[in-house]
Backbone as numpy.savetxt, mean C-alpha at the origin, in Angstrom:
# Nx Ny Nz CAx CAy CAz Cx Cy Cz
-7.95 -7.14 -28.45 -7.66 -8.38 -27.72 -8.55 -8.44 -26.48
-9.38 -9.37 -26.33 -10.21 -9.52 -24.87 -9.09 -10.37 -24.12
-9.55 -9.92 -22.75 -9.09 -10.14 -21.73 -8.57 -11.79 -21.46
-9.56 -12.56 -21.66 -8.68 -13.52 -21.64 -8.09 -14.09 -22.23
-7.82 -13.26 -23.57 -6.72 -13.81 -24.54 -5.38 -12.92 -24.80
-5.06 -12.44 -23.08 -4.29 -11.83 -23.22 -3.31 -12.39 -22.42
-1.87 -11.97 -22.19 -0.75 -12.78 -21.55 0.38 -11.17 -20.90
1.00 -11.78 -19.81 2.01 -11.10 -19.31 3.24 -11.23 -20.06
3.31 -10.20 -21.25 4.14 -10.41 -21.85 4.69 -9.48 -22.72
4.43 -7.88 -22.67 4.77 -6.57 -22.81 6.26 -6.49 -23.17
6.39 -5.91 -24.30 8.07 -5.43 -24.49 8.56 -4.78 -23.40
9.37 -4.67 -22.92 10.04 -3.52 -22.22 9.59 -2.04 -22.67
9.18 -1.43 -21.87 9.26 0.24 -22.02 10.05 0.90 -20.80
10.35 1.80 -20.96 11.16 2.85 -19.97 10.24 4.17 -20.09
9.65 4.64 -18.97 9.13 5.73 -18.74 9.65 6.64 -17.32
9.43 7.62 -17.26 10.08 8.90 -17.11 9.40 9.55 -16.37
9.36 9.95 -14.76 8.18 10.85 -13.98 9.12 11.59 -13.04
8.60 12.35 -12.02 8.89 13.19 -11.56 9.21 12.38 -9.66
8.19 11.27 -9.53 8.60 10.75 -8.54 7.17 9.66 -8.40
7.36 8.68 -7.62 7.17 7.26 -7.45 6.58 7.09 -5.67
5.10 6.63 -5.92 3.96 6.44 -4.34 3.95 5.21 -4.76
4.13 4.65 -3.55 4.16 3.05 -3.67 2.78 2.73 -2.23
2.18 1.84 -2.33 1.24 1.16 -1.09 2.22 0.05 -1.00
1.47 0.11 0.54 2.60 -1.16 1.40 2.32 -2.52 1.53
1.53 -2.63 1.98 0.56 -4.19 2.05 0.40 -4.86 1.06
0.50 -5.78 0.22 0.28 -6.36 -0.81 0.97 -5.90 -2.11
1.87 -4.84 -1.58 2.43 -4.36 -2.91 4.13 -4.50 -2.68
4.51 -4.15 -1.22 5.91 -4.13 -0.83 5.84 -5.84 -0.17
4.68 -5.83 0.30 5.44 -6.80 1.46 3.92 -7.95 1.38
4.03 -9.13 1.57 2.43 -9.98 1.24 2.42 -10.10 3.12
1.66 -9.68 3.89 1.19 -10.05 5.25 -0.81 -10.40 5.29
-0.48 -11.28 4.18 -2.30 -11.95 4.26 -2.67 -12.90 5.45
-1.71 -13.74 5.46 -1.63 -14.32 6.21 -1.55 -14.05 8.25
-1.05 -13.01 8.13 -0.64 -12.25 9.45 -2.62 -11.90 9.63
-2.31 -10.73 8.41 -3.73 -10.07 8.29 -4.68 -10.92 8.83
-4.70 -12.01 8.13 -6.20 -12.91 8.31 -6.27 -13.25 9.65
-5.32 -13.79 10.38 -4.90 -14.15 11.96 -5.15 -12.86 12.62
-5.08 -12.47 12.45 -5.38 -10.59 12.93 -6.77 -10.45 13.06
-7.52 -10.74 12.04 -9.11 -10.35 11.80 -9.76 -11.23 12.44
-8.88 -12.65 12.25 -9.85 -13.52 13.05 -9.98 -13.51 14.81
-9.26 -12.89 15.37 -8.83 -12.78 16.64 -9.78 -11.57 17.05
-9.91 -10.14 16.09 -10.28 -9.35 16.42 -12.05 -9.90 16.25
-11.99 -10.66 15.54 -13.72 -11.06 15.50 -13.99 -12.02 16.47
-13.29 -12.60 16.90 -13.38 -13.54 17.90 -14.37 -12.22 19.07
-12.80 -11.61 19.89 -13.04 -10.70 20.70 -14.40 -9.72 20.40
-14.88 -9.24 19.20 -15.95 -8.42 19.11 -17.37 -9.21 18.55
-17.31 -10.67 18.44 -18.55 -11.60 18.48 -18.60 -11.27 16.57
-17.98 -10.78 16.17 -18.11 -10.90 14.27 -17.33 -12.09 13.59
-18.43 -12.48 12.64 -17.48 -13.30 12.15 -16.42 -12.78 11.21
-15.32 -13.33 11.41 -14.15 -12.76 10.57 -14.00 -12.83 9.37
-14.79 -13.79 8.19 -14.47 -13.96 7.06 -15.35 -12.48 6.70
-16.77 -11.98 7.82 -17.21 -10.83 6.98 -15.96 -9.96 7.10
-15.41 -9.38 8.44 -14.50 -8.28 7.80 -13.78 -8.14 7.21
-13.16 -9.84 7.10 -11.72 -9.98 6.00 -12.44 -9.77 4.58
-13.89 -10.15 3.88 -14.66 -9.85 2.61 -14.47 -8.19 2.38
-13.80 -7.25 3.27 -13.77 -6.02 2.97 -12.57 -5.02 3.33
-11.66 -5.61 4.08 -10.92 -5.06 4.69 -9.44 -4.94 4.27
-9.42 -5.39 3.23 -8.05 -5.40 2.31 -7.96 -3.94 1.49
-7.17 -3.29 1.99 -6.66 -1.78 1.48 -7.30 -0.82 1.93
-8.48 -1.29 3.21 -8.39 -0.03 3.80 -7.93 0.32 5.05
-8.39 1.16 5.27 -7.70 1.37 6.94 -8.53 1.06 7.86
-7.73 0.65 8.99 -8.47 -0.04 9.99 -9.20 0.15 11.11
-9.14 1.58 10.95 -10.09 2.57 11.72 -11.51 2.53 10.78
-11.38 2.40 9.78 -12.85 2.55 8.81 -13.76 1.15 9.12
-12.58 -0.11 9.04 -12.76 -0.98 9.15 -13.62 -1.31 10.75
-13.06 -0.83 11.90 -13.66 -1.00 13.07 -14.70 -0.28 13.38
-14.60 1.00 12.57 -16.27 1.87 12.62 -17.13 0.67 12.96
-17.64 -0.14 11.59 -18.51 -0.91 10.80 -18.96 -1.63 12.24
-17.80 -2.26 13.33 -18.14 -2.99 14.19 -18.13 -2.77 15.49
-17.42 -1.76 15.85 -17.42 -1.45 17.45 -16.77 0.09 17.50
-17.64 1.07 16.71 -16.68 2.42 16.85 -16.17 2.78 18.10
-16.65 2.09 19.47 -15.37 2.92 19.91 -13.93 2.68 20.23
-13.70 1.91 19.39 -11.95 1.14 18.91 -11.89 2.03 17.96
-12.33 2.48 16.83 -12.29 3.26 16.17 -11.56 4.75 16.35
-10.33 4.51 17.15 -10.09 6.15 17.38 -8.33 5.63 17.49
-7.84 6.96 17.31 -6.37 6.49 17.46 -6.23 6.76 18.29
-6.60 7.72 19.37 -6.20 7.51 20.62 -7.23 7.40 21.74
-7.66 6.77 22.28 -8.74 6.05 22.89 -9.20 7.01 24.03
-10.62 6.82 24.31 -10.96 7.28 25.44 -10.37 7.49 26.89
-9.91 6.25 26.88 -9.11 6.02 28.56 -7.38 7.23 28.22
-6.94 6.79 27.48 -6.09 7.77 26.78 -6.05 9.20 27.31
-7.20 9.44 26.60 -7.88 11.26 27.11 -7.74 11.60 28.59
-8.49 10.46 29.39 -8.31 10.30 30.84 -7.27 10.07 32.00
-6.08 9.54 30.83 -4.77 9.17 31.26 -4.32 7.63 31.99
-5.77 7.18 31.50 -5.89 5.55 31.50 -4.60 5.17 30.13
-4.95 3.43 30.10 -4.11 2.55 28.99 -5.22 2.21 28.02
-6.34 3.06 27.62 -6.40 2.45 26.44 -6.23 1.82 25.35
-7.18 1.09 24.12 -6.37 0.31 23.22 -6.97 1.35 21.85
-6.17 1.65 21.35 -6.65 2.20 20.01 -5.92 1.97 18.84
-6.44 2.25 17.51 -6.05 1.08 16.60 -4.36 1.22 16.31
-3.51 2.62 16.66 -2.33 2.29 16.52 -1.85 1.10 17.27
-2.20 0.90 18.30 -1.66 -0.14 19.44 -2.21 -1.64 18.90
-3.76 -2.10 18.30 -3.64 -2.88 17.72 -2.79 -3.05 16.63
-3.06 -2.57 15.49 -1.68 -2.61 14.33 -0.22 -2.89 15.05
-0.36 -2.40 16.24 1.49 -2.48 16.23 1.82 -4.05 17.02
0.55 -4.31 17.24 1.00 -5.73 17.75 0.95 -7.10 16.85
0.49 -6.76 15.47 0.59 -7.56 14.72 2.17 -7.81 14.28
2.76 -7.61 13.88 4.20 -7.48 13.73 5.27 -8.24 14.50
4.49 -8.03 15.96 5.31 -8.77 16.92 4.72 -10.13 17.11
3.17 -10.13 16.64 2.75 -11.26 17.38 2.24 -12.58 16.10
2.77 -12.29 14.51 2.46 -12.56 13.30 3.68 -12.71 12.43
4.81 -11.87 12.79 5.75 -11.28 12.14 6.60 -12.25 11.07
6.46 -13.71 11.80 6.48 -15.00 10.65 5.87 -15.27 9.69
4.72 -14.83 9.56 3.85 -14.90 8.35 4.01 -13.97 7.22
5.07 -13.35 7.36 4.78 -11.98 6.22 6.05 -12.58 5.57
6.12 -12.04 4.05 6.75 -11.93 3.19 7.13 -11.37 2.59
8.32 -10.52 2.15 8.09 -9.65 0.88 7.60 -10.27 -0.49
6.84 -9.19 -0.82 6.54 -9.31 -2.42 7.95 -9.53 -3.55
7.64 -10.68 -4.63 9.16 -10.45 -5.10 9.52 -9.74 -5.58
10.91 -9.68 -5.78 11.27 -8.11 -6.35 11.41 -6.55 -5.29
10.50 -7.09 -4.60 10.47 -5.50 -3.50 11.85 -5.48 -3.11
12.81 -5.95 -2.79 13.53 -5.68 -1.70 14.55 -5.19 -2.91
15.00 -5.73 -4.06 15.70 -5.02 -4.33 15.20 -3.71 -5.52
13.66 -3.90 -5.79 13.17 -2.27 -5.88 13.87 -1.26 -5.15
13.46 -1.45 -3.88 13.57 -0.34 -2.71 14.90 0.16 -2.80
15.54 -1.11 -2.67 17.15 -0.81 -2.63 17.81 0.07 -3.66
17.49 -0.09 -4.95 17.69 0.72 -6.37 16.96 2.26 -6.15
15.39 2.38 -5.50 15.16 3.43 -5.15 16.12 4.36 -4.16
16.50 3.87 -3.15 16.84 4.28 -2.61 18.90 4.76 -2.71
19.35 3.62 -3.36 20.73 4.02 -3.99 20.98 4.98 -5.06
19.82 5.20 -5.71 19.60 6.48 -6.80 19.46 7.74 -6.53
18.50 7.83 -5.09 18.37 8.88 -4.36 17.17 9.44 -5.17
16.30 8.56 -5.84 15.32 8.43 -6.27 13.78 9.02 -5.58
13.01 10.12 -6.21 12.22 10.76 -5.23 11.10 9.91 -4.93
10.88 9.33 -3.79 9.92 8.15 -3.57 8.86 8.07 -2.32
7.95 7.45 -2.00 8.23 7.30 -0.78 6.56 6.62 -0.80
6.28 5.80 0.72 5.15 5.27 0.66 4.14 5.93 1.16
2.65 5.50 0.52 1.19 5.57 1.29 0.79 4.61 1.61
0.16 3.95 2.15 -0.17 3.02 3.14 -1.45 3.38 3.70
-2.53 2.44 3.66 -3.60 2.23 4.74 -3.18 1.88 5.90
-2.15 1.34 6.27 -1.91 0.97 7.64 -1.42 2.41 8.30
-1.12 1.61 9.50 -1.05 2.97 10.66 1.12 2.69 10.86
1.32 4.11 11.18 2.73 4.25 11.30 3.40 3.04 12.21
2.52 2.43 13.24 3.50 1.76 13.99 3.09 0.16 13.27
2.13 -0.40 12.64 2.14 -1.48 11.82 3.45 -1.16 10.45
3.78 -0.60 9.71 4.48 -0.19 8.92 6.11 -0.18 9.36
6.25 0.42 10.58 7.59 0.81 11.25 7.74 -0.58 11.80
6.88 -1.57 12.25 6.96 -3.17 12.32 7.82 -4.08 11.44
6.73 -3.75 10.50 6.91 -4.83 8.98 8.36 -4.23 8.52
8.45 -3.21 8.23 10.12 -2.76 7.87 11.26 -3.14 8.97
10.98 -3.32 9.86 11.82 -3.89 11.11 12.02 -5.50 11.24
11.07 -6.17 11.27 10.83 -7.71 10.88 11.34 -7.99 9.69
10.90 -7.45 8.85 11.57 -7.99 7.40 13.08 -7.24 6.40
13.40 -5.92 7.57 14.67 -5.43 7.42 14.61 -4.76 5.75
13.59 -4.12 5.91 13.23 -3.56 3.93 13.60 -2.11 4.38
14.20 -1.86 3.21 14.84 0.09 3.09 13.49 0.59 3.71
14.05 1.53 4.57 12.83 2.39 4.88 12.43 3.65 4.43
11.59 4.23 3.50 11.34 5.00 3.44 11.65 6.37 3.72
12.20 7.20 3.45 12.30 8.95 3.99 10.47 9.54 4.38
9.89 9.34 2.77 8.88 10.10 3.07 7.54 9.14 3.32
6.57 9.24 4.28 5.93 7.80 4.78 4.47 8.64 4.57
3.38 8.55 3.95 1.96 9.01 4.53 1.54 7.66 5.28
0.74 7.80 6.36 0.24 6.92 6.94 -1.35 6.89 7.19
-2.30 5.92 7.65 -3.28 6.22 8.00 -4.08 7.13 9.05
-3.39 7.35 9.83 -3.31 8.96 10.53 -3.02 10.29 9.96
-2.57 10.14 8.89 -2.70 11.34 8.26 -3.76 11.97 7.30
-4.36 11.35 7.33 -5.28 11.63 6.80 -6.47 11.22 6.83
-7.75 12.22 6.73 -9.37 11.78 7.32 -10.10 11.07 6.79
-9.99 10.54 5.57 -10.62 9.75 4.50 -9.70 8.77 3.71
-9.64 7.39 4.08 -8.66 6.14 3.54 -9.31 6.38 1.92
-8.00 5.18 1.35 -8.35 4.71 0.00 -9.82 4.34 -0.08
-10.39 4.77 -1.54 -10.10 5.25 -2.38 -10.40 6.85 -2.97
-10.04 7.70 -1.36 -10.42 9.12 -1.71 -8.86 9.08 -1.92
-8.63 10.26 -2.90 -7.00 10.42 -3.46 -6.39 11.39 -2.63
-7.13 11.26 -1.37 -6.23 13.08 -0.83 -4.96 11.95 -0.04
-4.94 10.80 -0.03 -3.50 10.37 0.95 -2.24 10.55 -0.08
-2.81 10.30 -1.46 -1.86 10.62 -2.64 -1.18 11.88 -3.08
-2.03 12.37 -2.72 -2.23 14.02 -2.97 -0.99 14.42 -1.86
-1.33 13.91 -0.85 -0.47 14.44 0.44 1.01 13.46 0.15
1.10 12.61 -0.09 2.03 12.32 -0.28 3.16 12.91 -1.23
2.05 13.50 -2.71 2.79 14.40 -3.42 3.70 15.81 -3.04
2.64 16.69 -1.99 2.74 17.52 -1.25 4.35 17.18 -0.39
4.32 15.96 0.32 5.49 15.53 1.13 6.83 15.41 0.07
6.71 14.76 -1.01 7.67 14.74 -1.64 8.21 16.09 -2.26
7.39 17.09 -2.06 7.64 18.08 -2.73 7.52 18.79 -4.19
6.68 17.95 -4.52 5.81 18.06 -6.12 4.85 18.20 -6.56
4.36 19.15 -5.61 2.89 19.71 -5.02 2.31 20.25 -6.33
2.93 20.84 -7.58 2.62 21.11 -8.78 2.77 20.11 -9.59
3.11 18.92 -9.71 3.76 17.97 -10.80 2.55 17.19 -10.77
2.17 16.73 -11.83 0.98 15.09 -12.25 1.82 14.49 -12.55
3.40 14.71 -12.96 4.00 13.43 -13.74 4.89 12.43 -12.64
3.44 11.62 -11.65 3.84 10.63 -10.22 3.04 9.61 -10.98
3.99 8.55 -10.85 3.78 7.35 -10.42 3.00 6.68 -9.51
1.97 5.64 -9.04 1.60 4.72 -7.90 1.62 3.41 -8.57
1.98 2.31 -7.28 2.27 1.33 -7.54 1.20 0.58 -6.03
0.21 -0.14 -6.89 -0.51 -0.33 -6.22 -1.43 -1.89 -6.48
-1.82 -2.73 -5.64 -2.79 -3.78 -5.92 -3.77 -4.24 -5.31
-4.62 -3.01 -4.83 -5.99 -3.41 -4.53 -6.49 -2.01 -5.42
-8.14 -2.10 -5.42 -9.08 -1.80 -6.54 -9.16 -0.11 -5.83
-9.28 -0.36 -4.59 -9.19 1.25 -3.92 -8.09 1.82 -4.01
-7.08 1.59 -3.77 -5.84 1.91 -4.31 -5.69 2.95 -5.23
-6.03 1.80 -6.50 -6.06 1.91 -8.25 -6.74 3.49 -8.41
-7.93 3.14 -7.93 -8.69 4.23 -8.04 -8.25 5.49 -6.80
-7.68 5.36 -5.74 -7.17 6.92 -5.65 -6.14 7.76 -5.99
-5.33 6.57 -6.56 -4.22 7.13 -7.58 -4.93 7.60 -8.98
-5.82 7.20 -9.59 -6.10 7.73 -10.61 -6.84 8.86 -10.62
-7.74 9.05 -9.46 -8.55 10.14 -8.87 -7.11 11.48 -8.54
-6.32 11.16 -8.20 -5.25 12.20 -7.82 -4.64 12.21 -9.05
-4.99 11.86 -10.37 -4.58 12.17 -11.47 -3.12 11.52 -12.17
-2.52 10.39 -11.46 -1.19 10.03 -11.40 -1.58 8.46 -12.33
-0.52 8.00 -12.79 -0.62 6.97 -13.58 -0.09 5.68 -12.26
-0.89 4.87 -12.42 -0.91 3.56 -11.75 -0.32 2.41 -12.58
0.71 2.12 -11.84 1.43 0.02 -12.13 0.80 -0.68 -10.83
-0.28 -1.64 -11.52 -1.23 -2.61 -10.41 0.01 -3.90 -10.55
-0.52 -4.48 -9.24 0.46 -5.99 -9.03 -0.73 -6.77 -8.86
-0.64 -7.90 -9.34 -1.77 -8.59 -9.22 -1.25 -9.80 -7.59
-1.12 -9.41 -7.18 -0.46 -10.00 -6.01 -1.82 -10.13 -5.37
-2.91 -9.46 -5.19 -3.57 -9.89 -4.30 -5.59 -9.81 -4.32
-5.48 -9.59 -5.92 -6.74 -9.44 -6.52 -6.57 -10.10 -7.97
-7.44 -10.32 -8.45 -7.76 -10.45 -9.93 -7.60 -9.61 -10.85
-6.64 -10.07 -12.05 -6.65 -8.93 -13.31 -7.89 -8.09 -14.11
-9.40 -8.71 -13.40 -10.56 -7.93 -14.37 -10.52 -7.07 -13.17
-10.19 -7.18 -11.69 -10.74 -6.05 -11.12 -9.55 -5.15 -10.89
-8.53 -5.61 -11.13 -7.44 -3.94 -11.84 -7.45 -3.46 -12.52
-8.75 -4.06 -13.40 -8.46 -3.42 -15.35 -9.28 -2.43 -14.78
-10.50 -3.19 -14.28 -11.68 -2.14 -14.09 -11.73 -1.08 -13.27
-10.59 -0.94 -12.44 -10.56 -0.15 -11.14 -9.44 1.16 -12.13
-9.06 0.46 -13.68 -8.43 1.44 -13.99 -6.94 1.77 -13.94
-6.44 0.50 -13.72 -4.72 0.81 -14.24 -4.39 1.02 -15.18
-3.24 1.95 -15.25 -2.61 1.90 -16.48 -1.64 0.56 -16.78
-1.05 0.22 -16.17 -0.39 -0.86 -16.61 -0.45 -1.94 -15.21
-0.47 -3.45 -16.00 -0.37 -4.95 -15.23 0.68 -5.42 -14.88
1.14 -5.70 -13.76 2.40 -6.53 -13.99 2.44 -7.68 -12.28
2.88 -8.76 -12.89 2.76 -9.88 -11.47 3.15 -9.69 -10.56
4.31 -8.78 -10.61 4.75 -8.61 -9.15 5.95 -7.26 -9.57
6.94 -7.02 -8.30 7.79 -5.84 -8.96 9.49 -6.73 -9.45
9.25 -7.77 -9.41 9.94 -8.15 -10.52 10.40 -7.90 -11.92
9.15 -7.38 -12.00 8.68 -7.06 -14.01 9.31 -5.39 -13.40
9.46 -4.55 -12.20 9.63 -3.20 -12.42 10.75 -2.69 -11.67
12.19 -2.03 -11.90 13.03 -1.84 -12.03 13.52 -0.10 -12.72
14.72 -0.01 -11.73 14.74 1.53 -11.78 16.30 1.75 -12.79
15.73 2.33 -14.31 17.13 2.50 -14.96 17.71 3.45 -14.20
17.73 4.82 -13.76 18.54 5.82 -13.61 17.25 6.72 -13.03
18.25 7.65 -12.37 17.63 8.99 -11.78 18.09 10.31 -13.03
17.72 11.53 -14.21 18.03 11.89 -14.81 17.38 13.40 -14.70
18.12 14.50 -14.15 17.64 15.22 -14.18 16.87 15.31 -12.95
16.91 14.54 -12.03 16.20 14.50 -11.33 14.77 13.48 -11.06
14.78 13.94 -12.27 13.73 12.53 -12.66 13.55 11.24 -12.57
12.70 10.35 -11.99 13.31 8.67 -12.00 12.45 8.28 -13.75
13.91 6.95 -13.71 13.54 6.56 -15.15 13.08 5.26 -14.98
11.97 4.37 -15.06 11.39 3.03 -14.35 11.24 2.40 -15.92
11.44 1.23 -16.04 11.82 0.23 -16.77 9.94 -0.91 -16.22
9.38 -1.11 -17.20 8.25 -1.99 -16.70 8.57 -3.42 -17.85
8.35 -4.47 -17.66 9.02 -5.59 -18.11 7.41 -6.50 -18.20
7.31 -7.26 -19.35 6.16 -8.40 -19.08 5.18 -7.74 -18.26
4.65 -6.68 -18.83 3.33 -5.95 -18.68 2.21 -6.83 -19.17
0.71 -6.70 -19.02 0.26 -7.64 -19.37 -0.65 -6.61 -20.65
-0.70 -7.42 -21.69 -1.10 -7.02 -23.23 -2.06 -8.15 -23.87
């Protein structure tokens, strides 16, 4: 079947892993809109135009992102910082989006009562994220979504999507530092690919890219949103995930 003679419309399957990495941005929660108001402000202030950084800046982190244009924003904790000045560094930007955007965001459908099922199961889970801990600890506060136990953030690690070590570490956090049988749930193309690079099977949302560039980035399975994905049971320890109107 080629691609465009295909449809969201997959039997039900139930599959079976050891534990479940979810990305935050476009996968839990849609803040494009915030985002874009964000980029355009920050290009204002640094003389760039904003549609270039917004052409690249979706799923990664925003320290990589400010390299490109003014590295020395580029640091999480800023020069003046060191000195015992008020510097601005990118946790402090990120964390003001939330407060100063926080109307524009949405959850993705389905997320809220994902989370909720994850989390009433006692389900081994938890997020990676390109964003930075205090953009994240925002958006879950504004939009009142289960929070997470186990969180990787963009500070934790030296190389954003799509190197797989934030996955990797996240595995490590959950405590399944030996297991491949993880889950990611993810919808940008870097994403896709550092979950698959960390060896774990990927559910893409097409929430915020095109279905040829999730095929190609290498998902295992399509689905529109987490609507289509749903948690039967925890068994053994194990979570048991239900994927619905996969695309075939």
């Amino acid at each position: 079947m080629t691609r465009d003679q295909g449809s969201f419309s997959a039997p039900p399957q139930v599959l079976t892993f050891d534990g479940l990495l979810s990305d935050f941005d476009g996968t839990i929660i849609d803040s494009t809109d915030a985002i874009v108001k964000h980029w355009h402000k920050v290009g204002a202030e640094l003389g760039v135009d904003p549609n270039v950084i917004l052409a690249t800046s979706h799923g990664r982190r925003s320290i990589d992102t400010l390299q490109l244009y003014d590295p020395k924003l580029a640091n999480w904790e800023s020069s003046d910082e060191k000195r015992g000045g008020a510097g601005v560094n990118v946790s402090q930007i990120e964390g003001r989006i939330p407060k100063e955007y926080g109307s524009d965001a949405v959850e993705i459908p389905g997320a809220r009562n994902f989370l909720s099922q994850l989390d009433e199961t006692s389900a081994c889970w938890g997020v990676v994220t390109s964003g930075s801990r205090a953009l994240i600890d925002g958006w879950l506060g504004v939009l009142d979504l289960t929070h997470p136990k186990m969180l990787v953030v963009a500070e934790d690690v030296e190389l954003g999507k799509p190197d797989p070590r934030c996955y990797l570490l996240g595995r490590k956090r959950l405590g399944l530092e030996h297991s491949s049988s993880l889950v990611v749930l993810e919808d940008a193309p870097s994403g896709i690919r550092a979950g698959k690079a960390a060896g774990f099977k990927v559910i893409a949302l097409t929430t915020t890219h095109s279905l040829v560039q999730l095929q190609e980035a290498g998902a295992d399975w399509i689905v529109e949103d987490l609507r289509s994905v749903s948690v039967k049971g925890v068994v053994d320890g194990r979570l048991q995930l239900e994927i619905r109107n996969a695309y075939q």
